[in-house]
PDB file of C-alpha atoms in Angstrom:
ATOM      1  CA  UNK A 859     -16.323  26.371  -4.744  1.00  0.00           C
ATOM      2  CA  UNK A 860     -14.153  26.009  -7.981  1.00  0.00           C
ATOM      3  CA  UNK A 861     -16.418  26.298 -11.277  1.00  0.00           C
ATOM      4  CA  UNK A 862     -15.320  23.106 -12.100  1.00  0.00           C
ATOM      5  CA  UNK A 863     -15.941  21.213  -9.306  1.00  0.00           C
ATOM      6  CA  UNK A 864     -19.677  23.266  -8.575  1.00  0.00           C
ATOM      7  CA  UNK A 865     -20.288  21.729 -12.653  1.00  0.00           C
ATOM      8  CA  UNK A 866     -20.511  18.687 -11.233  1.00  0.00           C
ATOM      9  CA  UNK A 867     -16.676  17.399 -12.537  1.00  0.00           C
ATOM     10  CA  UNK A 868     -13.943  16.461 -10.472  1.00  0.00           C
ATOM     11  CA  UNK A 869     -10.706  17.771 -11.378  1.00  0.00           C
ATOM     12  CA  UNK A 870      -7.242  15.177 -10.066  1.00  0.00           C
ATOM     13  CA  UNK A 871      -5.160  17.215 -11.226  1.00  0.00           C
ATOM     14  CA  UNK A 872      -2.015  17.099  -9.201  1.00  0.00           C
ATOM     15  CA  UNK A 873      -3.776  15.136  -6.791  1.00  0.00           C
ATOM     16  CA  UNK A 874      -2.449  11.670  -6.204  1.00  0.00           C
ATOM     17  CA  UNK A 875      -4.673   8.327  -5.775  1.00  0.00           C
ATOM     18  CA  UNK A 876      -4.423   5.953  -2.339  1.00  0.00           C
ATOM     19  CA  UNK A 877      -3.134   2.528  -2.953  1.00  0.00           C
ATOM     20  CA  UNK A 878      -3.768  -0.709  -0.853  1.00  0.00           C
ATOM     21  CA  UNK A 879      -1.416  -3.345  -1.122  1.00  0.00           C
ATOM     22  CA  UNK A 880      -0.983  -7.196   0.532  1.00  0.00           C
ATOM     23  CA  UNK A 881       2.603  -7.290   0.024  1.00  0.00           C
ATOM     24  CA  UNK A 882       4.303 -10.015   2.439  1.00  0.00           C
ATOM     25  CA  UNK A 883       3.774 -12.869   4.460  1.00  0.00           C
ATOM     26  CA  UNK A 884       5.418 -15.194   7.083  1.00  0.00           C
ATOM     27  CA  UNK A 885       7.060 -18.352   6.015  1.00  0.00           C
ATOM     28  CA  UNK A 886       9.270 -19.594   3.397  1.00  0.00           C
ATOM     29  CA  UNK A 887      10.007 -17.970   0.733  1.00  0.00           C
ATOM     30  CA  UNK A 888      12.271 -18.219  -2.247  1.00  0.00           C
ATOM     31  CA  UNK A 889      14.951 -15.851  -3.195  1.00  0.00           C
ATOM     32  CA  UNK A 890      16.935 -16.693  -6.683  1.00  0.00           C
ATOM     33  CA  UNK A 891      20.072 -15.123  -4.911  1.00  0.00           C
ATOM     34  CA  UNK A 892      20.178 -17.451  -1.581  1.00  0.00           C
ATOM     35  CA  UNK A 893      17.543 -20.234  -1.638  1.00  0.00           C
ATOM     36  CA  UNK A 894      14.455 -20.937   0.446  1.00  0.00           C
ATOM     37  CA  UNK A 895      14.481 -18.556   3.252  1.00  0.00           C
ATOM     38  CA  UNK A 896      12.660 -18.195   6.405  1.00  0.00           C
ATOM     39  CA  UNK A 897      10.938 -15.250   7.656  1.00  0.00           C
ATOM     40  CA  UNK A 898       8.518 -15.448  11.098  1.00  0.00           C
ATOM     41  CA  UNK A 899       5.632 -13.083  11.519  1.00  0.00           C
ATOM     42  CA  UNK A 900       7.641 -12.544  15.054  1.00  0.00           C
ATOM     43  CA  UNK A 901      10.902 -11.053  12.838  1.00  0.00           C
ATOM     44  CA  UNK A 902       9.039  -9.140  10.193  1.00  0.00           C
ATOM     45  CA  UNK A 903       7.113  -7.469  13.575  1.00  0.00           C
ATOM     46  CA  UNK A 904      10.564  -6.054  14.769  1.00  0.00           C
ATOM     47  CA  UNK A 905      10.920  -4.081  11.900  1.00  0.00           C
ATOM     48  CA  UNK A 906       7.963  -3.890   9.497  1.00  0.00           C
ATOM     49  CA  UNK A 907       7.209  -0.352  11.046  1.00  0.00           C
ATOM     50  CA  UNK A 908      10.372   0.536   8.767  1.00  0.00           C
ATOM     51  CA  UNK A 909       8.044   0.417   5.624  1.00  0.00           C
ATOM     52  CA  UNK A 910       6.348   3.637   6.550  1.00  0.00           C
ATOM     53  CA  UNK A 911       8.043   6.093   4.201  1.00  0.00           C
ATOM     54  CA  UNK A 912       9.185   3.931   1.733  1.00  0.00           C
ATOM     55  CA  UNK A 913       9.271   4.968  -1.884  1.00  0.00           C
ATOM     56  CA  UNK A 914       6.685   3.238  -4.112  1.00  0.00           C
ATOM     57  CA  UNK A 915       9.112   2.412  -7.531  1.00  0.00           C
ATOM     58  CA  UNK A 916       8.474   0.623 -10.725  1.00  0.00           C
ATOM     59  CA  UNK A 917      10.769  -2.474 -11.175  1.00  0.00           C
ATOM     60  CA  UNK A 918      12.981  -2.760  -8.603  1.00  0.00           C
ATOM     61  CA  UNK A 919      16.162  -0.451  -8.411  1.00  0.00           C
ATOM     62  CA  UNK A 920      18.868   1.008  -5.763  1.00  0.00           C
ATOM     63  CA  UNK A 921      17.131   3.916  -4.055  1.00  0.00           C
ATOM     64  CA  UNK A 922      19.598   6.882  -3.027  1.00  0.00           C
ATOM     65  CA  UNK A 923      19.160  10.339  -2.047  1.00  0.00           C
ATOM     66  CA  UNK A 924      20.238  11.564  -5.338  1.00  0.00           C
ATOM     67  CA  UNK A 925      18.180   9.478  -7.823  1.00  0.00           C
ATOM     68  CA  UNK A 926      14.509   9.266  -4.835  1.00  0.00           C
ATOM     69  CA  UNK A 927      12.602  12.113  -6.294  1.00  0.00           C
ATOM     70  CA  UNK A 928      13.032  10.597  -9.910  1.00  0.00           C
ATOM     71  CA  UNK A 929      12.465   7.090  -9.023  1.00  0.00           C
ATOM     72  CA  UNK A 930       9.588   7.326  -6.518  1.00  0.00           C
ATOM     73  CA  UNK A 931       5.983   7.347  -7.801  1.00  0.00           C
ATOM     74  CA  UNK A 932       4.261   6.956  -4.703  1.00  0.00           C
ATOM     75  CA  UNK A 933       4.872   6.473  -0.918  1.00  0.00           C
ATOM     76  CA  UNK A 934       3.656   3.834   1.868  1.00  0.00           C
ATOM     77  CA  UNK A 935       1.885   5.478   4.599  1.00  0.00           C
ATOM     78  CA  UNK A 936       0.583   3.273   7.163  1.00  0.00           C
ATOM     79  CA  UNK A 937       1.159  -0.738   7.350  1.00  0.00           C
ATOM     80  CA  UNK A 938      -0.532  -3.267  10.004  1.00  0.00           C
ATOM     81  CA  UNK A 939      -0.924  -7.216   9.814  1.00  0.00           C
ATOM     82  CA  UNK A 940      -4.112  -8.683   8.896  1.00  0.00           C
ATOM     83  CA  UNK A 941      -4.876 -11.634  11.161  1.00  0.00           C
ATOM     84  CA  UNK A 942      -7.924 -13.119   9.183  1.00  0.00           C
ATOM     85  CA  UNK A 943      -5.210 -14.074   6.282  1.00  0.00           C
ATOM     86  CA  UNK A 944      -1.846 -13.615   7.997  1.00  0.00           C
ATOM     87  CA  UNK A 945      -0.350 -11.202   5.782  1.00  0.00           C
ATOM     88  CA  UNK A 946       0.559  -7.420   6.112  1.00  0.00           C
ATOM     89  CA  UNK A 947      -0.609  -5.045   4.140  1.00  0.00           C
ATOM     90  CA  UNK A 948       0.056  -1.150   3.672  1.00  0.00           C
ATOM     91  CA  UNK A 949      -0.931   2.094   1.792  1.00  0.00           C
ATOM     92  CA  UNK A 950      -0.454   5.376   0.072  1.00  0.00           C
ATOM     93  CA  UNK A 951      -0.656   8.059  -2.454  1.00  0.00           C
ATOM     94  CA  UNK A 952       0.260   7.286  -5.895  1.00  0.00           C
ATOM     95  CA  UNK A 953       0.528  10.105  -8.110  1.00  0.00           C
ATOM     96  CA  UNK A 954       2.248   8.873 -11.484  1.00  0.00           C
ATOM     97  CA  UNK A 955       0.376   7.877 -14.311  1.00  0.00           C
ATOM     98  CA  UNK A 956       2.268   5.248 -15.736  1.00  0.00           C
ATOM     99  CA  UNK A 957       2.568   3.289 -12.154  1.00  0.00           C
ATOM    100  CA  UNK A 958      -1.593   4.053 -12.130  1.00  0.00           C
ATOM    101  CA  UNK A 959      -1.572   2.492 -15.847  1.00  0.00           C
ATOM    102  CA  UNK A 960       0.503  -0.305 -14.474  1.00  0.00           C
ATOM    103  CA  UNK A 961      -1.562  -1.610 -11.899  1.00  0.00           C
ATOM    104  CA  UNK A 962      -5.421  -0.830 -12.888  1.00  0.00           C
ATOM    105  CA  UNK A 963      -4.597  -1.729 -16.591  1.00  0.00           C
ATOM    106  CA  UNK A 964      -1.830  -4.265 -16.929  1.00  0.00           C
ATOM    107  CA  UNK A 965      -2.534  -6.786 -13.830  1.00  0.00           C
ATOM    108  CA  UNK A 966       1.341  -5.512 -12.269  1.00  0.00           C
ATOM    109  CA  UNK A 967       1.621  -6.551  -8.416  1.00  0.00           C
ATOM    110  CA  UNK A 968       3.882  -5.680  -6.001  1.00  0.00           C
ATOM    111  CA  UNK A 969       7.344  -7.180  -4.274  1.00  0.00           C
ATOM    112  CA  UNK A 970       9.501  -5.746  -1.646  1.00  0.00           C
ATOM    113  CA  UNK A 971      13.212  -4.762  -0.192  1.00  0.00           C
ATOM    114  CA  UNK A 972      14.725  -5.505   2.447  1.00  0.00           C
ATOM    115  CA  UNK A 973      18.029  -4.960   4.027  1.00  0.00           C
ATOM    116  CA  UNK A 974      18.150  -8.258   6.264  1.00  0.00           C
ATOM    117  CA  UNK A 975      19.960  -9.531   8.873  1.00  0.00           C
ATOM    118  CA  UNK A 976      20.225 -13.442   8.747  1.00  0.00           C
ATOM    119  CA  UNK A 977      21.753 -16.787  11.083  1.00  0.00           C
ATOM    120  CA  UNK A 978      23.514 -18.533   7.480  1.00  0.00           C
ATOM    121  CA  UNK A 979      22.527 -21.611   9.205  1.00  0.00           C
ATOM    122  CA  UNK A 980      20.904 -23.835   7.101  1.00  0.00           C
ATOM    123  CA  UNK A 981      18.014 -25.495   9.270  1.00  0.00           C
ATOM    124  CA  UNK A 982      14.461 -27.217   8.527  1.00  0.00           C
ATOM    125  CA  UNK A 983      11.187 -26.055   8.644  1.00  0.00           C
ATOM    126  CA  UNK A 984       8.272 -28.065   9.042  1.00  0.00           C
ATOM    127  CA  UNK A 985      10.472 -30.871   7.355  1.00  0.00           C
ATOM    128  CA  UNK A 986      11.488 -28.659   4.551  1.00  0.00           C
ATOM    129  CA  UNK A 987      15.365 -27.751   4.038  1.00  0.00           C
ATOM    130  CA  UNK A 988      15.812 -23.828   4.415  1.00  0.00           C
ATOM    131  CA  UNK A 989      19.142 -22.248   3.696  1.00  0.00           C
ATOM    132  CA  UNK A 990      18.984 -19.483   6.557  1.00  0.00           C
ATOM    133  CA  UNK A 991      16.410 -17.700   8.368  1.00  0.00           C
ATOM    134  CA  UNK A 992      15.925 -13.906   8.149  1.00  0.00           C
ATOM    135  CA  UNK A 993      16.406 -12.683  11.741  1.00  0.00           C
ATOM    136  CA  UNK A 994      15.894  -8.789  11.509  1.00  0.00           C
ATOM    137  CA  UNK A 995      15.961  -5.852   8.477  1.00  0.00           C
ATOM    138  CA  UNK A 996      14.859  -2.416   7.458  1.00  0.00           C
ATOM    139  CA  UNK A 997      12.353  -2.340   4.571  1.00  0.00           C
ATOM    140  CA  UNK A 998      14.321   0.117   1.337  1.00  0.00           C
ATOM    141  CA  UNK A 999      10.977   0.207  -1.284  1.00  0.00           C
ATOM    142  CA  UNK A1000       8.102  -1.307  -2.847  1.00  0.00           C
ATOM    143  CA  UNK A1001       8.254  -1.776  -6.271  1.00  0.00           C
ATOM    144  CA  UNK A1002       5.780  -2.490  -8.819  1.00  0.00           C
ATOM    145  CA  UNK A1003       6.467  -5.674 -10.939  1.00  0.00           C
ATOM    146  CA  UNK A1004       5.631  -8.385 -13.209  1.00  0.00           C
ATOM    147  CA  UNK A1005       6.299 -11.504 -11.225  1.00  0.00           C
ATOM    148  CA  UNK A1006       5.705 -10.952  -7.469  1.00  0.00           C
ATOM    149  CA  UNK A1007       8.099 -13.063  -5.410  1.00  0.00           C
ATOM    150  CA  UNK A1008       4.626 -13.961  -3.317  1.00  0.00           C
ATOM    151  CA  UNK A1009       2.171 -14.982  -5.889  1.00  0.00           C
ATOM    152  CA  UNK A1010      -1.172 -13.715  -3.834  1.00  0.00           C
ATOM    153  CA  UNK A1011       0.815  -9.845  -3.123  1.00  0.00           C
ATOM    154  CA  UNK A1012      -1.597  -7.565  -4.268  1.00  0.00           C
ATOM    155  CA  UNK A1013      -2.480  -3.637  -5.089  1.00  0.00           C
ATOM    156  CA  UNK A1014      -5.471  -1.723  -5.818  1.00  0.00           C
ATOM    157  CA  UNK A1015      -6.195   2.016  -6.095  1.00  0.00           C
ATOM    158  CA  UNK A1016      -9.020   3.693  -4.399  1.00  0.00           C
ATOM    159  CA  UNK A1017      -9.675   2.738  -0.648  1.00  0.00           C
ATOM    160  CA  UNK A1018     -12.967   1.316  -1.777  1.00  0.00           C
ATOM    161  CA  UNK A1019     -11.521  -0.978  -3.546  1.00  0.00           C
ATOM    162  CA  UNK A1020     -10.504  -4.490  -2.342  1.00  0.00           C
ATOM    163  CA  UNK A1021      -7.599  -6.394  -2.266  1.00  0.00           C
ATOM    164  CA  UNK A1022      -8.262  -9.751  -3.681  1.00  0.00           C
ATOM    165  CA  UNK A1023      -7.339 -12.104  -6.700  1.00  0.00           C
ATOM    166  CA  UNK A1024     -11.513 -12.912  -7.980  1.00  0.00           C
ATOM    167  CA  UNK A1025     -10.452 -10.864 -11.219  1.00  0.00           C
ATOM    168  CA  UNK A1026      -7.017 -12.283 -11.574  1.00  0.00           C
ATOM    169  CA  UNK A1027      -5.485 -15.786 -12.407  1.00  0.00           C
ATOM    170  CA  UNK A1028      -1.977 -16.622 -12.839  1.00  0.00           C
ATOM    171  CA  UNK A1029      -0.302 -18.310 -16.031  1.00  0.00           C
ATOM    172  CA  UNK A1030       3.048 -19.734 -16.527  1.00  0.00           C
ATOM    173  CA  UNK A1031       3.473 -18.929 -20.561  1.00  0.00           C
ATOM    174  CA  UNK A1032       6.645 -21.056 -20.193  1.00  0.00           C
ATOM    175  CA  UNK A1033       5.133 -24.573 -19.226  1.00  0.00           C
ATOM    176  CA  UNK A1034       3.947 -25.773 -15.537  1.00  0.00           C
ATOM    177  CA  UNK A1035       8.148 -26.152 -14.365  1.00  0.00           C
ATOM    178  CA  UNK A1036       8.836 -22.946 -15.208  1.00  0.00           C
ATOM    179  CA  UNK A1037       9.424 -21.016 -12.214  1.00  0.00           C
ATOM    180  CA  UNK A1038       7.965 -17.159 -14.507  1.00  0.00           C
ATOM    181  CA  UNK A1039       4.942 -16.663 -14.076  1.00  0.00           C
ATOM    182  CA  UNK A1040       2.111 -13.428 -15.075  1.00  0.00           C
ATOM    183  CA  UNK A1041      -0.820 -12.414 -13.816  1.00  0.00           C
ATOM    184  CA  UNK A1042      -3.691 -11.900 -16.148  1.00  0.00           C
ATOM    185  CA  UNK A1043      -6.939  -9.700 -15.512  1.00  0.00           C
ATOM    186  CA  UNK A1044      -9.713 -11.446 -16.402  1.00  0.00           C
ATOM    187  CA  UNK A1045     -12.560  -9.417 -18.007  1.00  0.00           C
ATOM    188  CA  UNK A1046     -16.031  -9.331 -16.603  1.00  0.00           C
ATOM    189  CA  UNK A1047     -17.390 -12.740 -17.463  1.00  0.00           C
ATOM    190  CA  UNK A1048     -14.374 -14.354 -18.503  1.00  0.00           C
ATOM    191  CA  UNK A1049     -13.469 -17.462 -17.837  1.00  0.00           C
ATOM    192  CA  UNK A1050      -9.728 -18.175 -16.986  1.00  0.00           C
ATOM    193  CA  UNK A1051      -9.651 -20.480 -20.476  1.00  0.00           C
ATOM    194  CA  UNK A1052     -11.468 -17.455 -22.813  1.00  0.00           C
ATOM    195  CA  UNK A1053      -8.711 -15.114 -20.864  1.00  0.00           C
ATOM    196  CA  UNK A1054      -5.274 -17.452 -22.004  1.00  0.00           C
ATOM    197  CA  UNK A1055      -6.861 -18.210 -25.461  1.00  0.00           C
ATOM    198  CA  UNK A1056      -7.322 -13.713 -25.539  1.00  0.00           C
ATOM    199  CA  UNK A1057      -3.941 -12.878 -24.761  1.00  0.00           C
TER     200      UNK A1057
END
């Protein structure tokens, strides 16, 4: 045994943390670049295998070969579908400190990339207008961010941790039409009202 660890102290350094994330679900979603856009749990089964290996970035970038190892401050490692709340989830090791800071300290989520193969057809779905339907793709990265596309996507470090929103609410600091919105950790006790008037 190390002296350190044989004193009773745990030493992490080097060693990265595991991450759980709920990143995507089926249905509509909205893209800024396209429109409303339909995904089915049956397409985002053909390919969401492709996630294992991504690169776990902050904000979201192009990933290449040449710019990976700079970018990348964690990687996925496993990803399955959760049937009790019909979403996928995946996780991880995350090694860099600012990500950690990111996501334990300042409420950051998660969104993903996709390269995506699509009909262009504009259809409906359960009465709503769509302007195509995503057909097939290869997931490129998940990236930490401010404003998830899907407002419940999640992340939490340490397996023993779980991935719900009890400790988070979302605001829209812009008014209730504005399409940004945060999320906001609420401290233990806090009310979502003592939490806006805080920040």
């Amino acid at each position: 045994l190390c002296s350190q660890h044989y004193a009773g102290k745990t030493r992490k350094k080097g060693k990265g943390r595991k991450f759980v994330s709920r990143f995507i679900e089926a249905g509509v979603a909205h893209y800024q670049e396209f429109g409303d856009i339909l995904i089915t749990k049956e397409t985002l089964d053909k390919f969401i295998h492709t996630m294992v290996g991504c690169p776990l970035i902050i904000n979201h970038k192009e990933i290449t070969d040449k710019n990976a190892d700079k970018e990348r401050v964690g990687v996925i490692s496993n990803v399955w579908f959760n049937d009790m709340d019909g979403w996928y989830y995946c996780d991880g090791i995350i090694w860099d400190l600012q990500a950690i800071d990111l996501v334990k300290n300042q409420g950051w989520s998660v969104s993903c990339t996709y390269d995506f193969v699509s009909d262009n057809l504009e259809k409906t779905h359960n009465g709503k207008k769509i302007s195509m339907e995503f057909i097939d793709g290869e997931f490129l990265h998940l990236a930490l961010v401010n404003n998830p596309r899907y407002e419940r996507a999640n992340i939490v470090i340490n397996s023993k941790d779980k991935v719900e929103n009890d400790k988070w609410i979302t605001i829209k600091p812009h008014g209730d039409d504005s399409e940004d919105y945060r999320r906001l950790k609420l401290e233990d006790g806090e009310t979502p009202k003592e939490a806006i008037d805080r920040v």
